[in-house]
Structures are given as C-alpha cells and as structure tokens.
Tab-separated table of C-alpha atoms in Angstrom:
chain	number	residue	atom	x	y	z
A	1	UNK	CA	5.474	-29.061	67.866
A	2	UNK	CA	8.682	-30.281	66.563
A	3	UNK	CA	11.986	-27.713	66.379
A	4	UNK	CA	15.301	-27.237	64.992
A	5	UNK	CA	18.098	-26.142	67.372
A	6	UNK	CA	21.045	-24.709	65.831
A	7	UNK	CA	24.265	-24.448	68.085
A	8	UNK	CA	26.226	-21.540	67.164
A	9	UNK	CA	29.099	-19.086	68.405
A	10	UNK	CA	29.529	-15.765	68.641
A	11	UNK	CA	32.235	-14.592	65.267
A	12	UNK	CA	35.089	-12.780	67.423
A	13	UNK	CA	38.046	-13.073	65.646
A	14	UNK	CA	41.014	-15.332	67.158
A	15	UNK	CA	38.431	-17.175	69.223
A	16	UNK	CA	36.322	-18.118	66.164
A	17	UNK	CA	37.306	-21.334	63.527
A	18	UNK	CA	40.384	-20.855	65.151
A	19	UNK	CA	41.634	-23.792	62.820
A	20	UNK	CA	41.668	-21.954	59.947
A	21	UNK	CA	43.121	-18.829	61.413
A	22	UNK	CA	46.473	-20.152	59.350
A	23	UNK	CA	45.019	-19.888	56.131
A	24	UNK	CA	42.925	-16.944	56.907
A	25	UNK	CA	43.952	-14.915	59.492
A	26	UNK	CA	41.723	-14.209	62.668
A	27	UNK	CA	39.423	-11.969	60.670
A	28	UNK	CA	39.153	-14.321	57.889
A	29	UNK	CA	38.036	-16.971	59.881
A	30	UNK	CA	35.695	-14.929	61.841
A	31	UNK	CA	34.074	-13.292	58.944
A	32	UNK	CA	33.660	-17.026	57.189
A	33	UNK	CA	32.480	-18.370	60.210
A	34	UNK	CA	29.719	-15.040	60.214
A	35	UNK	CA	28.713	-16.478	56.465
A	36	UNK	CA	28.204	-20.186	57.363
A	37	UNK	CA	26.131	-19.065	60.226
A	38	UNK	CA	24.055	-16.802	58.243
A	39	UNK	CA	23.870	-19.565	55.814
A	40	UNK	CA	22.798	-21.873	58.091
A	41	UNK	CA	20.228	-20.145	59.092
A	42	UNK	CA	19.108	-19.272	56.093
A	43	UNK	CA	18.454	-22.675	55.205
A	44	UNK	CA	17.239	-23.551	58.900
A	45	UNK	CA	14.679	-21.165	58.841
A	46	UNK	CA	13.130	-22.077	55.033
A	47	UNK	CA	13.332	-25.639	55.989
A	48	UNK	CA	11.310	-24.975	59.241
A	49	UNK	CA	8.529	-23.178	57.904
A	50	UNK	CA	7.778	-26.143	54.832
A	51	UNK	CA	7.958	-29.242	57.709
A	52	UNK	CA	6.097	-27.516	60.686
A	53	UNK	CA	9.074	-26.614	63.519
A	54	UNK	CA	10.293	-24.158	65.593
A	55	UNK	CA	13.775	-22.961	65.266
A	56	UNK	CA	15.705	-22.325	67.899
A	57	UNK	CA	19.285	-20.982	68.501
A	58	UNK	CA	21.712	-21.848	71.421
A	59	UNK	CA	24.466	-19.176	71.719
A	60	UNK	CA	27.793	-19.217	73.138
A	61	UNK	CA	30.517	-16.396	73.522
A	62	UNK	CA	28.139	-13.404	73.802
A	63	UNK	CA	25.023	-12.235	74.980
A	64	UNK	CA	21.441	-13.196	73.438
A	65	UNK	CA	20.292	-9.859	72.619
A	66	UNK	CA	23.677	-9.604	69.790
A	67	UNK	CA	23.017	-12.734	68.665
A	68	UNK	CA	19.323	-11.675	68.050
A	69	UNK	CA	21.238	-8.713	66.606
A	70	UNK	CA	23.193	-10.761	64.354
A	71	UNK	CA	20.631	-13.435	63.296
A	72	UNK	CA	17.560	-11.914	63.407
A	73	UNK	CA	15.099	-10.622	66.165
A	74	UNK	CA	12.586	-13.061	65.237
A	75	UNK	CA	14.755	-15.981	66.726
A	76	UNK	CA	14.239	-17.752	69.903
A	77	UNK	CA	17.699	-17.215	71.391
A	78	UNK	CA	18.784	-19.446	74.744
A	79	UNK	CA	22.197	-19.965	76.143
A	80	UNK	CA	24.204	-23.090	75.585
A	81	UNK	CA	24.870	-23.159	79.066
A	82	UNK	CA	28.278	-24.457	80.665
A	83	UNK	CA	30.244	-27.822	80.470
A	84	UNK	CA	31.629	-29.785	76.966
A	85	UNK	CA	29.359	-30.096	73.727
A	86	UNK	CA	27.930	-32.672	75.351
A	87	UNK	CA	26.457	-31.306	78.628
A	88	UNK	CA	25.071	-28.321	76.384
A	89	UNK	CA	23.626	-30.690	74.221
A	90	UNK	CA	21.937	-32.586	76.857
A	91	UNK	CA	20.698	-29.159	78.202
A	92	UNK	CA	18.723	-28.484	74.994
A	93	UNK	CA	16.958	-31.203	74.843
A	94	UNK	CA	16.308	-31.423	78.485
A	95	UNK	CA	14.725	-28.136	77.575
A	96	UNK	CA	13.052	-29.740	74.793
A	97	UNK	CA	11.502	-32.491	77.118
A	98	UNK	CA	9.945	-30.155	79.695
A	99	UNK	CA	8.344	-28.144	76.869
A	100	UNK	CA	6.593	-30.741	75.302
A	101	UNK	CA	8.702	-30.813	71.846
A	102	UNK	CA	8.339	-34.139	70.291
A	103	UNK	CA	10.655	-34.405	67.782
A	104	UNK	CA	14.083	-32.149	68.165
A	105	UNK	CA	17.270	-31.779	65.348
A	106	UNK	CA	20.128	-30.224	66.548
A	107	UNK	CA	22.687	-28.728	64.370
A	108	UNK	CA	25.913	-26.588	64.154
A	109	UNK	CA	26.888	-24.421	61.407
A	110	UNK	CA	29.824	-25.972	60.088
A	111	UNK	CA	28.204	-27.825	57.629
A	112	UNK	CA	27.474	-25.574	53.920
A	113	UNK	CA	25.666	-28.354	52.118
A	114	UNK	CA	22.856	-28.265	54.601
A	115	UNK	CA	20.203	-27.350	52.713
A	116	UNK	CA	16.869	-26.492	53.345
A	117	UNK	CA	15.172	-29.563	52.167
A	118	UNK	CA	17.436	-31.378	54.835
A	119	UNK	CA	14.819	-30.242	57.435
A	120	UNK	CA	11.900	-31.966	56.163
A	121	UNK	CA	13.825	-35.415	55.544
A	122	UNK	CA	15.384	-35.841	58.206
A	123	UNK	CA	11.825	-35.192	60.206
A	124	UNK	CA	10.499	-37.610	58.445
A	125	UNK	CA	13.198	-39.867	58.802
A	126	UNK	CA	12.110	-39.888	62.391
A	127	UNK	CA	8.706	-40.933	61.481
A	128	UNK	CA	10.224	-44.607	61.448
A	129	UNK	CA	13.426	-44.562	63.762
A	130	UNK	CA	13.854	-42.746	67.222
A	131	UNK	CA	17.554	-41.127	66.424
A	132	UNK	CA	18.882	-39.513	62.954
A	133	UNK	CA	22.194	-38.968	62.582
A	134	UNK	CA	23.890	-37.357	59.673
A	135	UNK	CA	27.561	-38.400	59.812
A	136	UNK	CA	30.699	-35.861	58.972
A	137	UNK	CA	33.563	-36.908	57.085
A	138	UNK	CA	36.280	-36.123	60.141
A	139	UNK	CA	34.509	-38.779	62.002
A	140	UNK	CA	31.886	-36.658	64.185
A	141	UNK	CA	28.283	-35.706	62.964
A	142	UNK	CA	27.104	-32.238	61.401
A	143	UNK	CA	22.842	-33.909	62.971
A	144	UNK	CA	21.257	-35.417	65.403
A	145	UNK	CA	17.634	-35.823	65.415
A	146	UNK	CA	15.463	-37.383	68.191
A	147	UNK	CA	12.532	-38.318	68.814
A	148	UNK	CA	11.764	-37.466	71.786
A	149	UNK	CA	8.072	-38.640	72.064
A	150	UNK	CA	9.219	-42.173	71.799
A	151	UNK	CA	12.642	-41.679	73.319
A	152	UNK	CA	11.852	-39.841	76.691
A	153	UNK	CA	14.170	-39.314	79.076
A	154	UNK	CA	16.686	-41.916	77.343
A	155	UNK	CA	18.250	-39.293	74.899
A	156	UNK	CA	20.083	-37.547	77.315
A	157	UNK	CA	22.285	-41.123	77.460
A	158	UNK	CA	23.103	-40.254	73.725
A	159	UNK	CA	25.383	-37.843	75.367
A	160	UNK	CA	27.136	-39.157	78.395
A	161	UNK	CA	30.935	-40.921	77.690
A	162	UNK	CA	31.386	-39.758	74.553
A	163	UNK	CA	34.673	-37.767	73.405
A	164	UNK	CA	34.242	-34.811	71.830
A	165	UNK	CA	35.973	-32.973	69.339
A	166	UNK	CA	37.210	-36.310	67.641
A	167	UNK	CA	36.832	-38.794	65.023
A	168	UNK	CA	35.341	-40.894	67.067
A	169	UNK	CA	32.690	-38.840	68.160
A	170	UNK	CA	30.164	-40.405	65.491
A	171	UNK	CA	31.051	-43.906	66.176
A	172	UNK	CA	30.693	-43.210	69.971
A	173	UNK	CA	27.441	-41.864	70.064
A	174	UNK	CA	26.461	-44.970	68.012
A	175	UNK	CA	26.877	-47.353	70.391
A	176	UNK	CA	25.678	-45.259	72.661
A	177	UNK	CA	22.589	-45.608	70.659
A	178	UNK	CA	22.587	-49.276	70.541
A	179	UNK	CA	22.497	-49.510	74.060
A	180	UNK	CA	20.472	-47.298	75.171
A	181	UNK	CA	17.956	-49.867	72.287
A	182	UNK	CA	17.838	-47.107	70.004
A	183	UNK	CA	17.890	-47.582	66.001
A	184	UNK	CA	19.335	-45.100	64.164
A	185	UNK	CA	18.722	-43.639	60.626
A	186	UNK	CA	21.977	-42.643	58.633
A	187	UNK	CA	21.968	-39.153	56.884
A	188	UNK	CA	24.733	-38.750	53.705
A	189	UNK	CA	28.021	-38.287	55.235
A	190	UNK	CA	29.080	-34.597	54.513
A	191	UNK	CA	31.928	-32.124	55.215
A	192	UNK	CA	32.322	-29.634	57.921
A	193	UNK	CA	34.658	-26.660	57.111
A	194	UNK	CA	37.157	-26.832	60.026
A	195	UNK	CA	40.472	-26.811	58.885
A	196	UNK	CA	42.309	-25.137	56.023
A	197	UNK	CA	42.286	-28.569	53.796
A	198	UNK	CA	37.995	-28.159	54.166
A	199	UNK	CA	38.026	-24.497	52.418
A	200	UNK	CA	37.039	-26.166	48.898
A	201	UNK	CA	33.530	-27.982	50.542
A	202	UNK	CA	33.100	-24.431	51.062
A	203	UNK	CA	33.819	-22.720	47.748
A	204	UNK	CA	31.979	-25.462	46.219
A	205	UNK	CA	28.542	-25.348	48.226
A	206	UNK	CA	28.786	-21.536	47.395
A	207	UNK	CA	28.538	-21.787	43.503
A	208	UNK	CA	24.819	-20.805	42.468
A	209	UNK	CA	22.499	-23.156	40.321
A	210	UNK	CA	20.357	-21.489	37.904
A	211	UNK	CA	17.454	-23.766	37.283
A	212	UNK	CA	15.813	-23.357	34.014
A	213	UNK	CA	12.326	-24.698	33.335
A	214	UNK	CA	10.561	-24.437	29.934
A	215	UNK	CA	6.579	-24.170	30.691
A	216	UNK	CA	3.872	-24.331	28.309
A	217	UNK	CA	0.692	-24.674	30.167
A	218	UNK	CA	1.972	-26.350	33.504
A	219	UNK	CA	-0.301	-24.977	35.814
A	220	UNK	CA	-1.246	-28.155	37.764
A	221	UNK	CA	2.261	-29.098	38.437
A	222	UNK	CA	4.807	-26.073	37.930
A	223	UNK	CA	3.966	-25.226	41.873
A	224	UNK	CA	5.441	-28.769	43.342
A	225	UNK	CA	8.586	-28.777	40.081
A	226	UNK	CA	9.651	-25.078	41.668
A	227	UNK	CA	9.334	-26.131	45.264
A	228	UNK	CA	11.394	-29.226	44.775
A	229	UNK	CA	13.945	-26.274	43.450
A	230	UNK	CA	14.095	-24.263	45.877
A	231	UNK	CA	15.413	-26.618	48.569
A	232	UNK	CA	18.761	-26.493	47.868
A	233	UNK	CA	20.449	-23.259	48.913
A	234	UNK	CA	22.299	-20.372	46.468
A	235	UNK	CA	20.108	-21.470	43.669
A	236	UNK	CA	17.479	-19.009	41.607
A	237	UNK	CA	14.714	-20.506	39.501
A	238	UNK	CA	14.056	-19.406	36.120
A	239	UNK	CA	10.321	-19.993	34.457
A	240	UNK	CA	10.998	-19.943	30.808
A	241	UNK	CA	7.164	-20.021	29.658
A	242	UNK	CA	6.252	-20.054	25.919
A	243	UNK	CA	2.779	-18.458	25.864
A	244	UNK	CA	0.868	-20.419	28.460
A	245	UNK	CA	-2.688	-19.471	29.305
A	246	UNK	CA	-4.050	-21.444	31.803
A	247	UNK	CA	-1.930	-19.495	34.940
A	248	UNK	CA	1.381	-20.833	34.365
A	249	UNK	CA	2.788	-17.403	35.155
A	250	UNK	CA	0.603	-16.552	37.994
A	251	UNK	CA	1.855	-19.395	39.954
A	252	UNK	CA	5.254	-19.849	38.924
A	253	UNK	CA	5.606	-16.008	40.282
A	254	UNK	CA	3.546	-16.064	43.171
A	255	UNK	CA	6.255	-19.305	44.123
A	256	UNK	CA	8.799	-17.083	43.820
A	257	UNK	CA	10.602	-17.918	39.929
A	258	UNK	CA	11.972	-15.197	37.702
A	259	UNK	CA	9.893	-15.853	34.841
A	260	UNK	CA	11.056	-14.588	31.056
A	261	UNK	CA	8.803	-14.745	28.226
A	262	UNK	CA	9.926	-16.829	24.680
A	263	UNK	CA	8.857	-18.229	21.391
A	264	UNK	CA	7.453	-21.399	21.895
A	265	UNK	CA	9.842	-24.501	21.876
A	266	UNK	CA	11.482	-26.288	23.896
A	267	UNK	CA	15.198	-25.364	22.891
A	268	UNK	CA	14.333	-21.881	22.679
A	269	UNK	CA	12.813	-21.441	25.692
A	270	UNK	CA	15.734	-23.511	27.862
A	271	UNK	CA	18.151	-20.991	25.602
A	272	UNK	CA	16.074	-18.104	26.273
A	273	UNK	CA	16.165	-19.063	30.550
A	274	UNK	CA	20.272	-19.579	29.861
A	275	UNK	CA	20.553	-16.389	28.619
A	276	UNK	CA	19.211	-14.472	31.402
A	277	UNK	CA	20.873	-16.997	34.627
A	278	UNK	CA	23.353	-15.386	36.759
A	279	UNK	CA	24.378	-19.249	37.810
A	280	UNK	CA	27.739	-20.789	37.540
A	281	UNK	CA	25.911	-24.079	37.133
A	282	UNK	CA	22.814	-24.472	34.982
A	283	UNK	CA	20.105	-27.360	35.902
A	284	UNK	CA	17.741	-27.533	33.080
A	285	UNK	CA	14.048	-29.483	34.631
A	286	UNK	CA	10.709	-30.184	33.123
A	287	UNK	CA	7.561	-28.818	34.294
A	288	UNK	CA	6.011	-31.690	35.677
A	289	UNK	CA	9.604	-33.126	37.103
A	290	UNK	CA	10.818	-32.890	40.664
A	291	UNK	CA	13.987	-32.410	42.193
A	292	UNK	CA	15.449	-35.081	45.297
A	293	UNK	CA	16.380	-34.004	48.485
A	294	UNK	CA	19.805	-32.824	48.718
A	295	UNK	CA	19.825	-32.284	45.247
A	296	UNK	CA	22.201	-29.056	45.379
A	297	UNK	CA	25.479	-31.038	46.816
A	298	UNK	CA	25.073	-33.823	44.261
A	299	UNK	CA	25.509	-31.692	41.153
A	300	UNK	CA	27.763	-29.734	42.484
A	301	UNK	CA	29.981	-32.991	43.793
A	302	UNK	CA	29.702	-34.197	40.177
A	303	UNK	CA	30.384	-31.144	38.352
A	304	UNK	CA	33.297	-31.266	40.244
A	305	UNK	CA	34.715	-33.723	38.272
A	306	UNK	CA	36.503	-31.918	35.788
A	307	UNK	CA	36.141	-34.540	33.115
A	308	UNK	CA	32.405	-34.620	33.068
A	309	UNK	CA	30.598	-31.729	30.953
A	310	UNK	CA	27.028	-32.904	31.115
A	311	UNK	CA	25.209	-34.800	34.253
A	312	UNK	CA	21.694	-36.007	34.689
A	313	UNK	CA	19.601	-37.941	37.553
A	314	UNK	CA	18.608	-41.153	37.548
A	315	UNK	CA	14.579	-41.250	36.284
A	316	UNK	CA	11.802	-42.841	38.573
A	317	UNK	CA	8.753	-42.099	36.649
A	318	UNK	CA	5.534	-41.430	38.576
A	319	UNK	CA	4.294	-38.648	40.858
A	320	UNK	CA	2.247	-38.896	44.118
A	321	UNK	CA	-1.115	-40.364	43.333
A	322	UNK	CA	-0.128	-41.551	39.841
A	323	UNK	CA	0.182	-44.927	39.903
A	324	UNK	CA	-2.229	-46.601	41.862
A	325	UNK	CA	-2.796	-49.624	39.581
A	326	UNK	CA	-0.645	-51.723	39.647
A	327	UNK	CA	-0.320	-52.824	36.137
A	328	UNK	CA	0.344	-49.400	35.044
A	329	UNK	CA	2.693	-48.956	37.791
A	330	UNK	CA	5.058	-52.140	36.776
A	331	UNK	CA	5.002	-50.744	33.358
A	332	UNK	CA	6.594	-46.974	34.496
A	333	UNK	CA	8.604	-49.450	36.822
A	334	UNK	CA	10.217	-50.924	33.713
A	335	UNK	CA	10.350	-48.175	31.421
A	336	UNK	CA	12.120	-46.413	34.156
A	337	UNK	CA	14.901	-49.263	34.831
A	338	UNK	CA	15.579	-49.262	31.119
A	339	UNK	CA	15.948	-45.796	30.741
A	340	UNK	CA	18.666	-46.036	33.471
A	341	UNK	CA	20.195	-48.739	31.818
A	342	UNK	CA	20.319	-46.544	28.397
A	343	UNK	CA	22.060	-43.340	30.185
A	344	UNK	CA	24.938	-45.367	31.868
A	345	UNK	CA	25.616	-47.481	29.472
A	346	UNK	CA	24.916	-45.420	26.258
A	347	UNK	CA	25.952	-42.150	28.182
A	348	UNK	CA	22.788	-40.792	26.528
A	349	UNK	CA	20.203	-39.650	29.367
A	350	UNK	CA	17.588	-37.398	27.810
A	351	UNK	CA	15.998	-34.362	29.198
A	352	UNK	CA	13.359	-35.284	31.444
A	353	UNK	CA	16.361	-36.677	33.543
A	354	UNK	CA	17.322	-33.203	34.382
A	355	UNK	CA	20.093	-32.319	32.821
A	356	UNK	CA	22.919	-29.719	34.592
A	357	UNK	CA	26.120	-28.592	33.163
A	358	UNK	CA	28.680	-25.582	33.503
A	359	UNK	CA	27.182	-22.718	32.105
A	360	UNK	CA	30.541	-21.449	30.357
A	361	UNK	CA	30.274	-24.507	28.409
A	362	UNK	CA	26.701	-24.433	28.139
A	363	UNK	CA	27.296	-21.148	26.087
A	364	UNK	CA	30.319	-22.471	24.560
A	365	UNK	CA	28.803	-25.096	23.134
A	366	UNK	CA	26.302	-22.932	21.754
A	367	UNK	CA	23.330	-23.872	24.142
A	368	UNK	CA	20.270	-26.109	22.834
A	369	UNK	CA	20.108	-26.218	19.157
A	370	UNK	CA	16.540	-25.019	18.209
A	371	UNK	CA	15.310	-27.455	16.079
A	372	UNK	CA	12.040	-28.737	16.954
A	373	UNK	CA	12.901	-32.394	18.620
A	374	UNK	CA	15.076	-34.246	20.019
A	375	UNK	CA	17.119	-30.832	21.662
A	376	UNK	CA	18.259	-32.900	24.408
A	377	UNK	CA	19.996	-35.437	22.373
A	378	UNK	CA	21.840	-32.992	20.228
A	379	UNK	CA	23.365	-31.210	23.078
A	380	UNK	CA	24.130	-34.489	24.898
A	381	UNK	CA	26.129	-35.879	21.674
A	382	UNK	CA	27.853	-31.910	21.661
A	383	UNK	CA	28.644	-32.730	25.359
A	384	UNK	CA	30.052	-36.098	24.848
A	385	UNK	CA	32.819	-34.820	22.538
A	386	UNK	CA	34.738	-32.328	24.683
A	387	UNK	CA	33.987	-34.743	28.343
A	388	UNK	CA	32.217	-37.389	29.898
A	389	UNK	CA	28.019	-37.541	30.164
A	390	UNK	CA	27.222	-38.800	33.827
A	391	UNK	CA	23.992	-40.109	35.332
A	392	UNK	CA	24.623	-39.715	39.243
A	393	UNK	CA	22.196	-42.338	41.544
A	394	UNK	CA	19.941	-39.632	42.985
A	395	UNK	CA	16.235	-40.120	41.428
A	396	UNK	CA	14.243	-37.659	39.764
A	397	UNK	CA	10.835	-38.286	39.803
A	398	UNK	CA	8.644	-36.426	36.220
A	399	UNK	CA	4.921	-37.437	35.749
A	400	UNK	CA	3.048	-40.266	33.900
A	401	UNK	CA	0.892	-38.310	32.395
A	402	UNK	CA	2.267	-38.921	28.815
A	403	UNK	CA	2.511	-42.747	28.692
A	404	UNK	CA	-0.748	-42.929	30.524
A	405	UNK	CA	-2.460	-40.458	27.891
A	406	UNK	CA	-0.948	-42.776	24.687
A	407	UNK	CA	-0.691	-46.064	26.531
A	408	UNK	CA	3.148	-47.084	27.918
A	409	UNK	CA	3.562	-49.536	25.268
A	410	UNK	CA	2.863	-47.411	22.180
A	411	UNK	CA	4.796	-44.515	24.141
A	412	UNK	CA	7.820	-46.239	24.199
A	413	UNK	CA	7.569	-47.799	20.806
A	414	UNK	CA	7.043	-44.584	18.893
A	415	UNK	CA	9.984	-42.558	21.180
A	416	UNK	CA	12.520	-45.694	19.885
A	417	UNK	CA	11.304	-45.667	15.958
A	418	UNK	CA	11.840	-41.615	16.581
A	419	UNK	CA	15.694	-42.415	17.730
A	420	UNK	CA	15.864	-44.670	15.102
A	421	UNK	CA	14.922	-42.599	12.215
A	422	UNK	CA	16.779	-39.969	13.557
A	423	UNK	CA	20.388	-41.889	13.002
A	424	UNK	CA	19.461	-42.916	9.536
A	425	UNK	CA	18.951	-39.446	8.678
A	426	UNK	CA	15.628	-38.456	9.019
A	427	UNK	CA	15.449	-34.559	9.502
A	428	UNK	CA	13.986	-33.605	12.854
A	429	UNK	CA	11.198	-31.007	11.187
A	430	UNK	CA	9.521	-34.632	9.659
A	431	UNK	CA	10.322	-36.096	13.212
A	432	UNK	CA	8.315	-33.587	14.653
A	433	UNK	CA	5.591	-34.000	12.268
A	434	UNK	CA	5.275	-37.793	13.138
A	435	UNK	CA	5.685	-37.087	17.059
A	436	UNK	CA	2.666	-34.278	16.997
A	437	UNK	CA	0.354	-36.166	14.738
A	438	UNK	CA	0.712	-39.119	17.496
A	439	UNK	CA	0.434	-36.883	20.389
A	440	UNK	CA	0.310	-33.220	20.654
A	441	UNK	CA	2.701	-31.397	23.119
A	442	UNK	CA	5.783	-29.538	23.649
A	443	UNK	CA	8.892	-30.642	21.999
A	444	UNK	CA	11.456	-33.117	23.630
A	445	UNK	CA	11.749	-36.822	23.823
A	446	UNK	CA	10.111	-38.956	26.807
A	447	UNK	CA	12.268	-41.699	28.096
C-alpha cells in the first residue's frame, strides 16, 4: 500500500498563516488557511482513491478527534509529534517504514494548485526514481515523495541538517539527496500562499473551469476524456450531446458530467454547454481528447495574461494502444509536429487542441458561430482581433481514429484543400458537403 500524508494545523486565529495576518487580520488568515486545508484535502482524497493510497493526516495545534471533526471522520488522524518540520517529518515516515508502506508523499496545504491528478503522477514518478520533489517558488518544496521500498531506512537522512523555514530548504534537501545516492525527480515549481504578496496564486487557483464537450456517439472514449477533466480542482464538466444512441449519456452521467441535450452540431452544441456553465473560464475538449496532468494551473497561468483571449494545448495525437505500428505511428508523429508548428507560428490552433478562453468574452464575442465547419477557425480569427491566440507547451493527447479510418495522408490532404477553399471564398455549407461525402462525422476540422 502506498499513502499520502498531509501535514496540517489546527485554524486558530493569530497562531494560524500568521504572515498574512497584515493583510487579513487573524480571522482572515485563519478562515483562508480553513479553505486551503479543506481544499487540500479535497484534492488529496480524489487523487488517492484513482492511484491506490491511503491518506493520512498529521495534526498539530489541537487534538485528533477536532481535526477528524474538521476534515472528516473517515481520516486516519496521527500527531505530528514534537521537534522542527523536520523531526516530524522523519516521524511519519518512520511510521511509514514500520507499517510496511512502500511508497509515501508528504504534503502541506499551502499549495492551491495541487490538484488531484498530482497524486497519481507523482506516484508514478516514483516508479523510476527513489525521491520526488515538487519545488516552491520561495525556495522550499510544497512534495516530497519516497520510495521507501527502495530507499529503506536512508530517507530519514533526507531530513537531518537541513534549515527550515527558508529558501534554502529545497536546495538543502537536494544535496542531501545526492549523498545519501538518491536521484531525484523534479515536480513544476509552484506557489505556496504565505505572505500577503502570494494572495493572487490564491484567487487565481480558485476561478472555476467549465469544461464543455460536444458528444455525438462517444461511448468508447467519453469515460477516459471526462476523467482526464476532472483532475484539476474547482472545475465542472459539461456533456453537450447531440442525440447519441449508443450510451453516450449513460456514461458521461454515471462519471459524474452535467449533461444538456442540443441540436446536432458541433457549434451548437459547444454554444448550447456555454450557455448553461457557471465557470469563469471555459475549456472547450473533444470527445475522444484528454486532458494533461496539471492541466487546471496552466490555463489559468495563461489566461492570466491579460493580452491573450484564446489559448490551446499543444497536440500529441494518439491514445493508449493506438499506435502500435510503427509506420502509422511516425505519420501521427509528424502530423502532430506540424500542427504545432501551424498554431505558434500562424496563431491558428484548431479545436481538437482544446481550446479555453474567458467566458465573458466567450459570450461577447458571440460564442461559436453555427455554421456547419470549420467553427473553431471562425472563433479563433474573432479571438485574434481583440488579443493574442496562445498555444501553451502542455500536450493534449485526442485519438487516431480519424486518420487511421481515411488513411493519414489523404486526411491531411483533404483538411488543407478544406482551409484552402475556405480563404478563396468557398461557403462552409459546400465545405461541409465535400468533408461528409469523404468521411462522415461530426463537424470540426482535424489537425
């Protein structure tokens, strides 16, 4: 069994994030410091359950049964014990050792973008390296994951000389590390909310994503496209389905989506899931897309950029299982690194890239314009006139399926002489006509 230990204190105003007790009082900080906890755990306890652990919490500043109280009475709650960070550290996962645990993360709760995707990557991060650590911008960590079946009694040295409380806490426990003979895996660097200068990382991990996704028959891969979804935190996932009959619905619900019911089309089902988002930000994905880890943070880091009004992910296309011949694999390979090339240097990324905006401008824009292809480009080149069109690095990976149906080569050709005809003038009803007679499906472009 593997766990997740989350250190966290009791919220007792003056005594809690006493750093930003200038900014917001002694309550203030205590009752933020009662949110990021809740958060946390929140996430903690969703990301446990997908990879397999245990959670546990360590508690300081009150007694276990409030805490249980507090957090929830289906936690294991233990003590921190006494002595600095580091001694209670070394505690838990002396604890860990003598119970058998193999692997072990231990967190704090100062962190918002920890979301619950997190969990399973950095696990499996410590498939191939003994230590994880996830470094924080003030020069400590917000992670440290061990793993403790390889490790042994040698992780306890990750905490012994190391100061505490300062920026070179990270740094510190690194060369700890390195000579103890331990490699370590590096996490994102991310912000803890300490001080009053942090309270933005806060408001800005707290603004909700609605993610929209038009179905039509998605049966076979709307279950993995909603998981991806839900792994980033304050988000709600919206099923826009246009008449599907093979159990679209069924799943999508019984995965936990908000599902709404619309005319077929692409643009009017992606209008018809805007409509009906309570989101500040709106993520619009395909039904056989997925999301990347962490996924939450990076749009919300981009959106905010003031100047940009439309982002989208880079595109890596092939699911799990999909391209097992080589050949065919080199060919998505390339398609894929030219599609990249085409939304930086174009600023034109098209839908299957997963497109996420503001949803004030969304609306003000006047959403997707229903026409019957090539949706995505329209409101790109709508975008593009009032702010910048951004492809962040992160990857989104959408399915094969339609250049291994038509054949990569012919795929790629007809989606270019669409674009093509499109800028000499050629109305997107005949468009559609040409794009159907080749190959049946739900409107939109593939890359």
């Amino acid at each position: 069994m593997d766990r997740v230990i989350v250190f966290v204190k009791w919220p007792e105003p003056g005594r809690a994030k006493t750093r930003l007790i200038p900014a917001l009082g002694p309550q203030g900080a205590a009752e933020l410091h009662d949110k990021m906890a809740r958060r946390t755990l929140s996430s903690v306890r969703r990301g446990a359950k997908r990879a397999g652990c245990s959670v546990e919490v360590r508690s300081t500043g009150a007694v276990t049964e409030r805490f249980r109280g507090w957090l929830g009475d289906d936690l294991s709650v233990v003590d921190q014990g006494d002595g600095d960070l580091g001694d209670r550290m070394a505690l838990s996962v002396s604890d860990s050792l003598d119970g058998g645990i193999k692997k072990v993360l231990l967190l704090g709760t100062d962190c918002p973008d920890l979301d619950p995707s997190f969990i399973h990557h950095a696990m499996g991060l410590l498939e191939g390296h003994p230590v994880v650590m996830g470094p924080a911008s003030d020069g400590g960590y917000y992670c440290l994951g061990i793993d403790l079946s390889k490790v042994g009694e040698r992780a306890l040295g990750l905490f012994r000389g190391v100061p505490w409380s300062s920026s070179a806490t990270g740094e510190a426990t690194l060369d700890r590390a390195r000579s103890l003979g331990l490699k370590v895996a590096r996490l994102p660097v991310l912000s803890d909310v300490d001080r009053p200068e942090d309270l933005p990382v806060w408001d800005r991990a707290c603004q909700k994503i609605s993610v929209i996704i038009p179905t039509l028959n998605e049966r076979d891969g709307i279950s993995m496209c909603i998981r991806s979804a839900l792994g980033a935190q304050d988000v709600e996932v919206i099923v826009s389905d246009g008449g599907s009959t093979d159990g679209t619905i069924e799943v999508a619900e019984s995965y936990g989506a908000k599902v709404v019911r619309s005319p077929k089309g692409r643009a009017a089902q992606m209008n018809a899931g805007a409509k009906v988002a309570s989101g500040d930000i709106l993520l619009f994905l395909h039904g056989d897309s997925i999301l990347p880890w962490g996924y939450g943070r990076l749009v919300r880091e981009a959106l905010s950029d003031k100047k940009l009004s439309l982002g989208a992910f880079s595109l890596k296309i092939g699911l799990a299982g999909e391209l097992n011949d080589p050949e065919f694999r080199s060919s998505m390979d390339m398609i894929s690194f030219w599609a990249n090339v085409r939304s930086r240097w174009l600023s034109l990324p098209y839908g299957d890239q997963g497109f996420f905006m503001g949803k004030s401008l969304f609306h003000r824009l006047g959403g997707f314009p229903e026409m019957p292809l090539l949706e995505d480009v329209s409101l790109v080149r709508s975008a593009s006139k009032v702010g910048r069109i951004g492809t962040i690095s992160a990857t989104i990976r959408t399915s094969s399926r339609r250049w291994r149906k038509l054949g990569a080569a012919r795929t790629s050709i007809r989606n270019s002489m669409i674009m093509l005809a499109w800028a000499i003038g050629v109305s997107p009803t005949t468009l559609a006509g040409w794009y159907r007679a080749d190959k049946p499906r739900k409107g939109g472009v593939s890359s």
